[in-house]
Amino acid sequence: MPLDILVGAQWGDEGKGRLTDLLAEQAQIVARYSGGDNAGHTVTVGGRVFKLHLLPSGILHPRTVGVLGNGMVVNPARLLEELAMLSQAGVEVSPARVKLSAAAHLITPAHIALDRAEEAARGEGRIGTTGRGIGPAYTAKIARQGLRAELLLDPEALAERVAEQIRQANRTLERVYGQPALDPVAIAAEYVDHARRLAPYVIDTSLYLHRQLRAGARVIAEGAQGALLDVDHGTYPYVTSSSPAAGGVFNGLGVGPKFVDRIIGVTKAFQTRVGEGPFPTEAFGPEAERLRGTGANPWDEFGTTTGRPRRCGWLDLVLLRYAIRVNGLTELAITKLDVLSGLPALKLCAAYRAGADRHEELPLGPADLAPFTAEWETLPGWDADLSGARTPADLPPAARAYLQRIEALAGVPVTMVSVGPERSQIVFL
Ligand code: GDP
Ligand code: IMO
Ligand code: MG
């Protein structure tokens, strides 16, 4: 059974890209099943840093095919930019290696303008979206007004549909939000140009994946975002508009669960979040600054997509256990253990307190975390630089104890620990 699922177990940016890249060595196909270019997946190979937003992180292996599944929302201009970036870097990105689902939805400039106008109108209640048009594109999909990638195969129909969509969005942009109207004719012409270049990539990816899986190919489903940003299971309404949790794989790729082997959840050794919303283990002041870094290292906690400083805090086991449950995780991969080196003590949140009550599980899920405060466990830190660790024996006893405590509180095995952004900086447990 050769479908491995790799999902974020937190609020995104867990290091899914770097782990997908590592595991893709053993896979024939890597497929994205949800989200769009709100994702920013950083992969570091031999000192070269690749920032991927739409293409699956397996694409850097010469023989791995990348699939953009039907569950995605795709900005064609951004996809073309990413294909060009990779091509310039010497990565082959012909239609033989990149497949775009005919049923994926297209993002247009109107979705982006609406995303930004809606955020501005929310004021204090803003979500902190990436401004990439994700919410409005999924809204259009669910409202049965979306533009699917299959239109790239019919430029005449595409031009008509795009112009119509822009005209309709203009009414909202102008009348509701007082924003300038977009030019339907110019944008339709741009999309016809995108279609000319992207049409060769469009196929029925469900059929393709099914045939490959039946023939024994190993496929990795690469999550974007994270369980706590899932529209159903996340910290609603401070979530994205798609289903990044493992269940989203089946709808987002059009394959059945029978193929699944491993369901790997990726979590940092601490907790971060970018954008608004509750965060019970958030740290502030010097503690937060220490976890975030100054921006001097490429991995410091500043958004890949937007450059925003990420909010930082301590690992939250209540939310991690929740992510294990809603994703059905078989194992955990922990990233950025190296970042904790030099801290005198480490905190873990094993349970929440709300008044006199203690909660190991959230009564109503994580939508409203406001009543809860963290109950801390404090563990000793370590000083050693972990970046050269390759086997469990290379880790100091305090680091091993920290991992063992996480494993005990999580209830699933920790199978991989990364100690740096490079493909090689990994310890298999
Ligand atoms: P993703 O969205 O889940 O793929 O994660 P991002 O790429 O947005 O953010 C993870 C950041 O941490 C990237 O800059 C990675 O290169 C970096 N990174 C991943 N794993 C490690 C690690 O174990 N140690 C360090 N120091 N950096 C890491
Ligand atoms: P990767 O795949 C971190 C967050 C945004 C915002 C909320 C909604 O790199 O882990 P959206 O633009 O999706 O409507 O924004 O979701 N968000 C992410 N945070 N990593 C991501 O992707 C994210 N994608 C969206 O910051 O809070
Ligand atoms: Mg990211």
Short mmCIF file of N, CA and C in Angstrom, two decimals, residues 154-279:
data_model
loop_
_atom_site.label_atom_id
_atom_site.label_comp_id
_atom_site.label_asym_id
_atom_site.label_seq_id
_atom_site.Cartn_x
_atom_site.Cartn_y
_atom_site.Cartn_z
N ASP A 154 -9.49 25.35 -23.26
CA ASP A 154 -10.47 25.97 -24.16
C ASP A 154 -10.37 27.49 -24.00
N PRO A 155 -9.36 28.11 -24.63
CA PRO A 155 -9.06 29.54 -24.38
C PRO A 155 -10.26 30.46 -24.63
N GLU A 156 -11.10 30.11 -25.60
CA GLU A 156 -12.26 30.99 -25.88
C GLU A 156 -13.23 31.01 -24.69
N ALA A 157 -13.56 29.82 -24.20
CA ALA A 157 -14.45 29.73 -23.03
C ALA A 157 -13.78 30.36 -21.82
N LEU A 158 -12.47 30.16 -21.68
CA LEU A 158 -11.73 30.72 -20.55
C LEU A 158 -11.85 32.25 -20.55
N ALA A 159 -11.62 32.86 -21.71
CA ALA A 159 -11.67 34.32 -21.81
C ALA A 159 -13.05 34.83 -21.39
N GLU A 160 -14.05 34.16 -21.87
CA GLU A 160 -15.42 34.57 -21.54
C GLU A 160 -15.70 34.45 -20.04
N ARG A 161 -15.29 33.31 -19.46
CA ARG A 161 -15.57 33.05 -18.04
C ARG A 161 -14.77 33.99 -17.14
N VAL A 162 -13.51 34.23 -17.52
CA VAL A 162 -12.68 35.12 -16.70
C VAL A 162 -13.27 36.53 -16.73
N ALA A 163 -13.60 37.02 -17.92
CA ALA A 163 -14.14 38.38 -18.02
C ALA A 163 -15.43 38.51 -17.21
N GLU A 164 -16.26 37.49 -17.31
CA GLU A 164 -17.53 37.49 -16.56
C GLU A 164 -17.27 37.49 -15.05
N GLN A 165 -16.30 36.70 -14.62
CA GLN A 165 -15.98 36.63 -13.19
C GLN A 165 -15.44 37.97 -12.69
N ILE A 166 -14.62 38.63 -13.50
CA ILE A 166 -14.05 39.92 -13.08
C ILE A 166 -15.17 40.97 -13.00
N ARG A 167 -16.05 40.95 -13.99
CA ARG A 167 -17.16 41.93 -13.98
C ARG A 167 -18.02 41.76 -12.74
N GLN A 168 -18.30 40.52 -12.43
CA GLN A 168 -19.14 40.24 -11.25
C GLN A 168 -18.42 40.68 -9.97
N ALA A 169 -17.13 40.35 -9.86
CA ALA A 169 -16.36 40.74 -8.66
C ALA A 169 -16.26 42.25 -8.56
N ASN A 170 -16.18 42.94 -9.71
CA ASN A 170 -16.08 44.40 -9.70
C ASN A 170 -17.27 45.03 -8.98
N ARG A 171 -18.45 44.43 -9.17
CA ARG A 171 -19.63 45.00 -8.49
C ARG A 171 -19.41 44.99 -6.98
N THR A 172 -18.88 43.88 -6.46
CA THR A 172 -18.63 43.80 -5.01
C THR A 172 -17.47 44.72 -4.62
N LEU A 173 -16.42 44.68 -5.40
CA LEU A 173 -15.25 45.50 -5.06
C LEU A 173 -15.62 46.98 -4.99
N GLU A 174 -16.38 47.44 -5.99
CA GLU A 174 -16.72 48.87 -6.04
C GLU A 174 -17.80 49.25 -5.04
N ARG A 175 -18.89 48.45 -5.05
CA ARG A 175 -20.06 48.88 -4.26
C ARG A 175 -19.91 48.55 -2.79
N VAL A 176 -19.36 47.39 -2.47
CA VAL A 176 -19.26 47.00 -1.06
C VAL A 176 -18.00 47.56 -0.42
N TYR A 177 -16.89 47.49 -1.15
CA TYR A 177 -15.61 47.84 -0.52
C TYR A 177 -15.02 49.16 -1.01
N GLY A 178 -15.67 49.83 -1.96
CA GLY A 178 -15.14 51.09 -2.46
C GLY A 178 -13.76 50.96 -3.10
N GLN A 179 -13.50 49.81 -3.68
CA GLN A 179 -12.20 49.56 -4.32
C GLN A 179 -12.30 49.82 -5.82
N PRO A 180 -11.17 50.11 -6.49
CA PRO A 180 -11.21 50.31 -7.94
C PRO A 180 -11.58 49.02 -8.67
N ALA A 181 -12.24 49.18 -9.80
CA ALA A 181 -12.61 48.01 -10.61
C ALA A 181 -11.38 47.48 -11.34
N LEU A 182 -11.39 46.19 -11.63
CA LEU A 182 -10.33 45.57 -12.42
C LEU A 182 -10.77 45.55 -13.88
N ASP A 183 -9.79 45.39 -14.78
CA ASP A 183 -10.08 45.43 -16.23
C ASP A 183 -10.37 44.03 -16.75
N PRO A 184 -11.65 43.71 -17.02
CA PRO A 184 -11.99 42.33 -17.41
C PRO A 184 -11.35 41.91 -18.73
N VAL A 185 -11.22 42.84 -19.65
CA VAL A 185 -10.70 42.46 -20.98
C VAL A 185 -9.20 42.16 -20.90
N ALA A 186 -8.48 43.03 -20.19
CA ALA A 186 -7.02 42.82 -20.06
C ALA A 186 -6.72 41.53 -19.31
N ILE A 187 -7.49 41.29 -18.24
CA ILE A 187 -7.22 40.08 -17.44
C ILE A 187 -7.58 38.83 -18.23
N ALA A 188 -8.68 38.88 -18.97
CA ALA A 188 -9.05 37.73 -19.81
C ALA A 188 -7.93 37.43 -20.81
N ALA A 189 -7.35 38.47 -21.38
CA ALA A 189 -6.26 38.26 -22.35
C ALA A 189 -5.04 37.63 -21.68
N GLU A 190 -4.75 38.09 -20.44
CA GLU A 190 -3.63 37.48 -19.70
C GLU A 190 -3.87 36.00 -19.49
N TYR A 191 -5.11 35.64 -19.16
CA TYR A 191 -5.42 34.22 -18.88
C TYR A 191 -5.33 33.38 -20.14
N VAL A 192 -5.66 33.98 -21.28
CA VAL A 192 -5.51 33.23 -22.54
C VAL A 192 -4.03 32.94 -22.78
N ASP A 193 -3.20 33.92 -22.43
CA ASP A 193 -1.76 33.71 -22.57
C ASP A 193 -1.27 32.63 -21.60
N HIS A 194 -1.74 32.67 -20.35
CA HIS A 194 -1.38 31.62 -19.38
C HIS A 194 -1.81 30.26 -19.91
N ALA A 195 -3.01 30.22 -20.51
CA ALA A 195 -3.57 28.94 -20.98
C ALA A 195 -2.67 28.34 -22.05
N ARG A 196 -2.18 29.19 -22.93
CA ARG A 196 -1.31 28.71 -24.00
C ARG A 196 -0.11 27.97 -23.39
N ARG A 197 0.40 28.50 -22.28
CA ARG A 197 1.61 27.90 -21.70
C ARG A 197 1.32 26.76 -20.73
N LEU A 198 0.14 26.80 -20.09
CA LEU A 198 -0.14 25.78 -19.06
C LEU A 198 -0.95 24.59 -19.57
N ALA A 199 -1.63 24.74 -20.70
CA ALA A 199 -2.51 23.66 -21.18
C ALA A 199 -1.80 22.30 -21.23
N PRO A 200 -0.54 22.22 -21.65
CA PRO A 200 0.09 20.89 -21.73
C PRO A 200 0.22 20.17 -20.38
N TYR A 201 0.08 20.93 -19.30
CA TYR A 201 0.23 20.31 -17.98
C TYR A 201 -1.08 19.72 -17.44
N VAL A 202 -2.20 20.07 -18.09
CA VAL A 202 -3.51 19.74 -17.51
C VAL A 202 -3.92 18.31 -17.87
N ILE A 203 -4.17 17.50 -16.85
CA ILE A 203 -4.66 16.14 -17.09
C ILE A 203 -5.67 15.77 -16.00
N ASP A 204 -6.22 14.57 -16.11
CA ASP A 204 -7.04 14.00 -15.03
C ASP A 204 -6.06 13.35 -14.05
N THR A 205 -5.70 14.08 -12.99
CA THR A 205 -4.66 13.58 -12.08
C THR A 205 -5.16 12.42 -11.22
N SER A 206 -6.47 12.36 -10.99
CA SER A 206 -7.01 11.22 -10.23
C SER A 206 -6.75 9.92 -10.98
N LEU A 207 -7.04 9.94 -12.26
CA LEU A 207 -6.82 8.74 -13.08
C LEU A 207 -5.32 8.40 -13.13
N TYR A 208 -4.51 9.44 -13.31
CA TYR A 208 -3.06 9.24 -13.36
C TYR A 208 -2.55 8.60 -12.06
N LEU A 209 -2.98 9.17 -10.91
CA LEU A 209 -2.51 8.65 -9.62
C LEU A 209 -2.99 7.22 -9.40
N HIS A 210 -4.25 6.99 -9.77
CA HIS A 210 -4.82 5.66 -9.57
C HIS A 210 -4.01 4.63 -10.35
N ARG A 211 -3.74 4.94 -11.59
CA ARG A 211 -2.97 3.98 -12.43
C ARG A 211 -1.58 3.76 -11.85
N GLN A 212 -0.95 4.83 -11.40
CA GLN A 212 0.41 4.70 -10.86
C GLN A 212 0.41 3.90 -9.56
N LEU A 213 -0.58 4.19 -8.69
CA LEU A 213 -0.66 3.45 -7.43
C LEU A 213 -0.90 1.96 -7.69
N ARG A 214 -1.80 1.69 -8.63
CA ARG A 214 -2.09 0.28 -8.96
C ARG A 214 -0.86 -0.43 -9.50
N ALA A 215 -0.01 0.34 -10.17
CA ALA A 215 1.21 -0.26 -10.75
C ALA A 215 2.33 -0.34 -9.71
N GLY A 216 2.04 0.11 -8.46
CA GLY A 216 3.03 -0.06 -7.39
C GLY A 216 3.87 1.16 -7.10
N ALA A 217 3.56 2.29 -7.71
CA ALA A 217 4.35 3.51 -7.44
C ALA A 217 4.14 3.94 -5.99
N ARG A 218 5.17 4.52 -5.40
CA ARG A 218 5.02 5.14 -4.08
C ARG A 218 4.71 6.62 -4.28
N VAL A 219 3.62 7.04 -3.67
CA VAL A 219 3.16 8.43 -3.80
C VAL A 219 3.20 9.08 -2.42
N ILE A 220 3.69 10.30 -2.37
CA ILE A 220 3.61 11.08 -1.13
C ILE A 220 2.60 12.19 -1.33
N ALA A 221 1.62 12.26 -0.43
CA ALA A 221 0.70 13.40 -0.43
C ALA A 221 1.29 14.44 0.50
N GLU A 222 1.67 15.57 -0.05
CA GLU A 222 2.34 16.63 0.73
C GLU A 222 1.33 17.66 1.20
N GLY A 223 1.17 17.75 2.50
CA GLY A 223 0.25 18.73 3.04
C GLY A 223 0.81 20.15 2.92
N ALA A 224 -0.10 21.08 2.82
CA ALA A 224 0.24 22.49 3.00
C ALA A 224 -0.47 22.94 4.28
N GLN A 225 -0.13 24.13 4.77
CA GLN A 225 -0.74 24.62 6.01
C GLN A 225 -0.60 23.56 7.12
N GLY A 226 -1.61 23.41 7.97
CA GLY A 226 -1.50 22.45 9.06
C GLY A 226 -2.87 22.14 9.63
N ALA A 227 -2.92 21.11 10.50
CA ALA A 227 -4.21 20.66 11.03
C ALA A 227 -4.96 21.79 11.73
N LEU A 228 -4.21 22.69 12.40
CA LEU A 228 -4.88 23.73 13.17
C LEU A 228 -5.33 24.90 12.29
N LEU A 229 -5.02 24.80 10.98
CA LEU A 229 -5.52 25.79 10.01
C LEU A 229 -6.62 25.17 9.14
N ASP A 230 -6.97 23.91 9.40
CA ASP A 230 -8.00 23.22 8.62
C ASP A 230 -9.36 23.90 8.85
N VAL A 231 -10.12 24.07 7.78
CA VAL A 231 -11.39 24.82 7.90
C VAL A 231 -12.37 24.11 8.84
N ASP A 232 -12.30 22.78 8.93
CA ASP A 232 -13.17 22.05 9.87
C ASP A 232 -12.53 21.87 11.23
N HIS A 233 -11.25 21.52 11.24
CA HIS A 233 -10.64 21.03 12.48
C HIS A 233 -9.74 22.06 13.16
N GLY A 234 -9.55 23.21 12.53
CA GLY A 234 -8.61 24.19 13.06
C GLY A 234 -9.25 25.17 14.02
N THR A 235 -8.49 26.23 14.31
CA THR A 235 -8.91 27.25 15.27
C THR A 235 -9.83 28.25 14.55
N TYR A 236 -10.97 27.74 14.12
CA TYR A 236 -11.95 28.50 13.36
C TYR A 236 -12.39 29.75 14.13
N PRO A 237 -12.54 30.90 13.50
CA PRO A 237 -12.40 31.19 12.08
C PRO A 237 -10.98 31.56 11.64
N TYR A 238 -10.01 31.41 12.56
CA TYR A 238 -8.62 31.78 12.22
C TYR A 238 -7.94 30.59 11.53
N VAL A 239 -8.43 30.28 10.36
CA VAL A 239 -8.03 29.09 9.61
C VAL A 239 -7.89 29.48 8.14
N THR A 240 -7.44 28.53 7.34
CA THR A 240 -7.49 28.74 5.91
C THR A 240 -8.81 28.17 5.39
N SER A 241 -9.04 28.25 4.09
CA SER A 241 -10.36 27.87 3.56
C SER A 241 -10.38 26.47 2.96
N SER A 242 -9.38 25.65 3.29
CA SER A 242 -9.34 24.31 2.69
C SER A 242 -9.18 23.25 3.78
N SER A 243 -8.93 22.02 3.36
CA SER A 243 -8.85 20.87 4.27
C SER A 243 -7.45 20.27 4.25
N PRO A 244 -6.50 20.92 4.92
CA PRO A 244 -5.13 20.38 4.92
C PRO A 244 -4.96 19.12 5.76
N ALA A 245 -5.89 18.80 6.66
CA ALA A 245 -5.76 17.58 7.46
C ALA A 245 -5.81 16.36 6.54
N ALA A 246 -5.39 15.22 7.08
CA ALA A 246 -5.19 14.02 6.24
C ALA A 246 -6.43 13.62 5.46
N GLY A 247 -7.61 13.85 6.02
CA GLY A 247 -8.83 13.51 5.30
C GLY A 247 -8.96 14.24 3.98
N GLY A 248 -8.35 15.42 3.90
CA GLY A 248 -8.41 16.21 2.67
C GLY A 248 -7.68 15.56 1.50
N VAL A 249 -6.79 14.61 1.81
CA VAL A 249 -6.02 13.96 0.75
C VAL A 249 -6.94 13.25 -0.25
N PHE A 250 -7.96 12.58 0.28
CA PHE A 250 -8.77 11.71 -0.59
C PHE A 250 -9.64 12.53 -1.53
N ASN A 251 -10.27 13.56 -0.98
CA ASN A 251 -11.02 14.46 -1.86
C ASN A 251 -10.11 15.29 -2.74
N GLY A 252 -8.99 15.70 -2.17
CA GLY A 252 -8.12 16.63 -2.89
C GLY A 252 -7.28 15.98 -3.97
N LEU A 253 -7.24 14.64 -3.97
CA LEU A 253 -6.51 13.95 -5.03
C LEU A 253 -7.42 13.01 -5.82
N GLY A 254 -8.61 12.70 -5.28
CA GLY A 254 -9.46 11.75 -5.98
C GLY A 254 -8.90 10.33 -5.93
N VAL A 255 -8.33 9.97 -4.76
CA VAL A 255 -7.92 8.57 -4.54
C VAL A 255 -8.56 8.08 -3.25
N GLY A 256 -8.71 6.78 -3.12
CA GLY A 256 -9.35 6.22 -1.93
C GLY A 256 -8.35 5.94 -0.82
N PRO A 257 -8.85 5.81 0.42
CA PRO A 257 -7.97 5.58 1.56
C PRO A 257 -7.28 4.21 1.55
N LYS A 258 -7.72 3.30 0.70
CA LYS A 258 -7.16 1.94 0.79
C LYS A 258 -5.67 1.88 0.48
N PHE A 259 -5.15 2.91 -0.19
CA PHE A 259 -3.73 2.88 -0.56
C PHE A 259 -2.80 3.35 0.55
N VAL A 260 -3.38 3.90 1.63
CA VAL A 260 -2.53 4.61 2.60
C VAL A 260 -1.64 3.68 3.41
N ASP A 261 -0.39 4.11 3.57
CA ASP A 261 0.56 3.39 4.40
C ASP A 261 0.85 4.24 5.65
N ARG A 262 1.76 5.20 5.55
CA ARG A 262 2.11 6.01 6.72
C ARG A 262 1.36 7.35 6.69
N ILE A 263 1.01 7.85 7.85
CA ILE A 263 0.46 9.21 7.96
C ILE A 263 1.37 9.95 8.94
N ILE A 264 2.25 10.75 8.38
CA ILE A 264 3.32 11.38 9.15
C ILE A 264 2.91 12.81 9.50
N GLY A 265 2.92 13.13 10.76
CA GLY A 265 2.64 14.51 11.19
C GLY A 265 3.95 15.21 11.46
N VAL A 266 4.10 16.40 10.92
CA VAL A 266 5.32 17.17 11.16
C VAL A 266 5.03 18.25 12.19
N THR A 267 5.88 18.30 13.21
CA THR A 267 5.75 19.35 14.21
C THR A 267 7.13 19.92 14.50
N LYS A 268 7.18 21.20 14.75
CA LYS A 268 8.42 21.76 15.25
C LYS A 268 8.62 21.30 16.68
N ALA A 269 9.83 21.46 17.20
CA ALA A 269 10.13 21.15 18.60
C ALA A 269 9.55 22.22 19.53
N PHE A 270 8.99 23.27 18.92
CA PHE A 270 8.30 24.32 19.68
C PHE A 270 7.06 24.70 18.86
N GLN A 271 6.46 25.84 19.11
CA GLN A 271 5.19 26.16 18.45
C GLN A 271 5.30 27.52 17.77
N THR A 272 4.77 27.65 16.57
CA THR A 272 4.70 28.98 15.95
C THR A 272 3.36 29.15 15.25
N ARG A 273 3.05 30.40 14.98
CA ARG A 273 1.83 30.72 14.24
C ARG A 273 2.06 32.05 13.55
N VAL A 274 1.59 32.18 12.32
CA VAL A 274 1.65 33.48 11.63
C VAL A 274 0.21 33.87 11.33
N GLY A 275 -0.12 35.12 11.55
CA GLY A 275 -1.51 35.54 11.41
C GLY A 275 -2.18 35.57 12.77
N GLU A 276 -3.46 35.92 12.75
CA GLU A 276 -4.18 36.12 14.01
C GLU A 276 -4.71 34.80 14.54
N GLY A 277 -5.31 34.86 15.74
CA GLY A 277 -5.95 33.68 16.32
C GLY A 277 -5.31 33.27 17.63
N PRO A 278 -6.02 32.40 18.38
CA PRO A 278 -5.56 32.02 19.72
C PRO A 278 -4.28 31.19 19.69
N PHE A 279 -3.51 31.25 20.79
CA PHE A 279 -2.21 30.59 20.87
C PHE A 279 -1.85 30.46 22.35
#
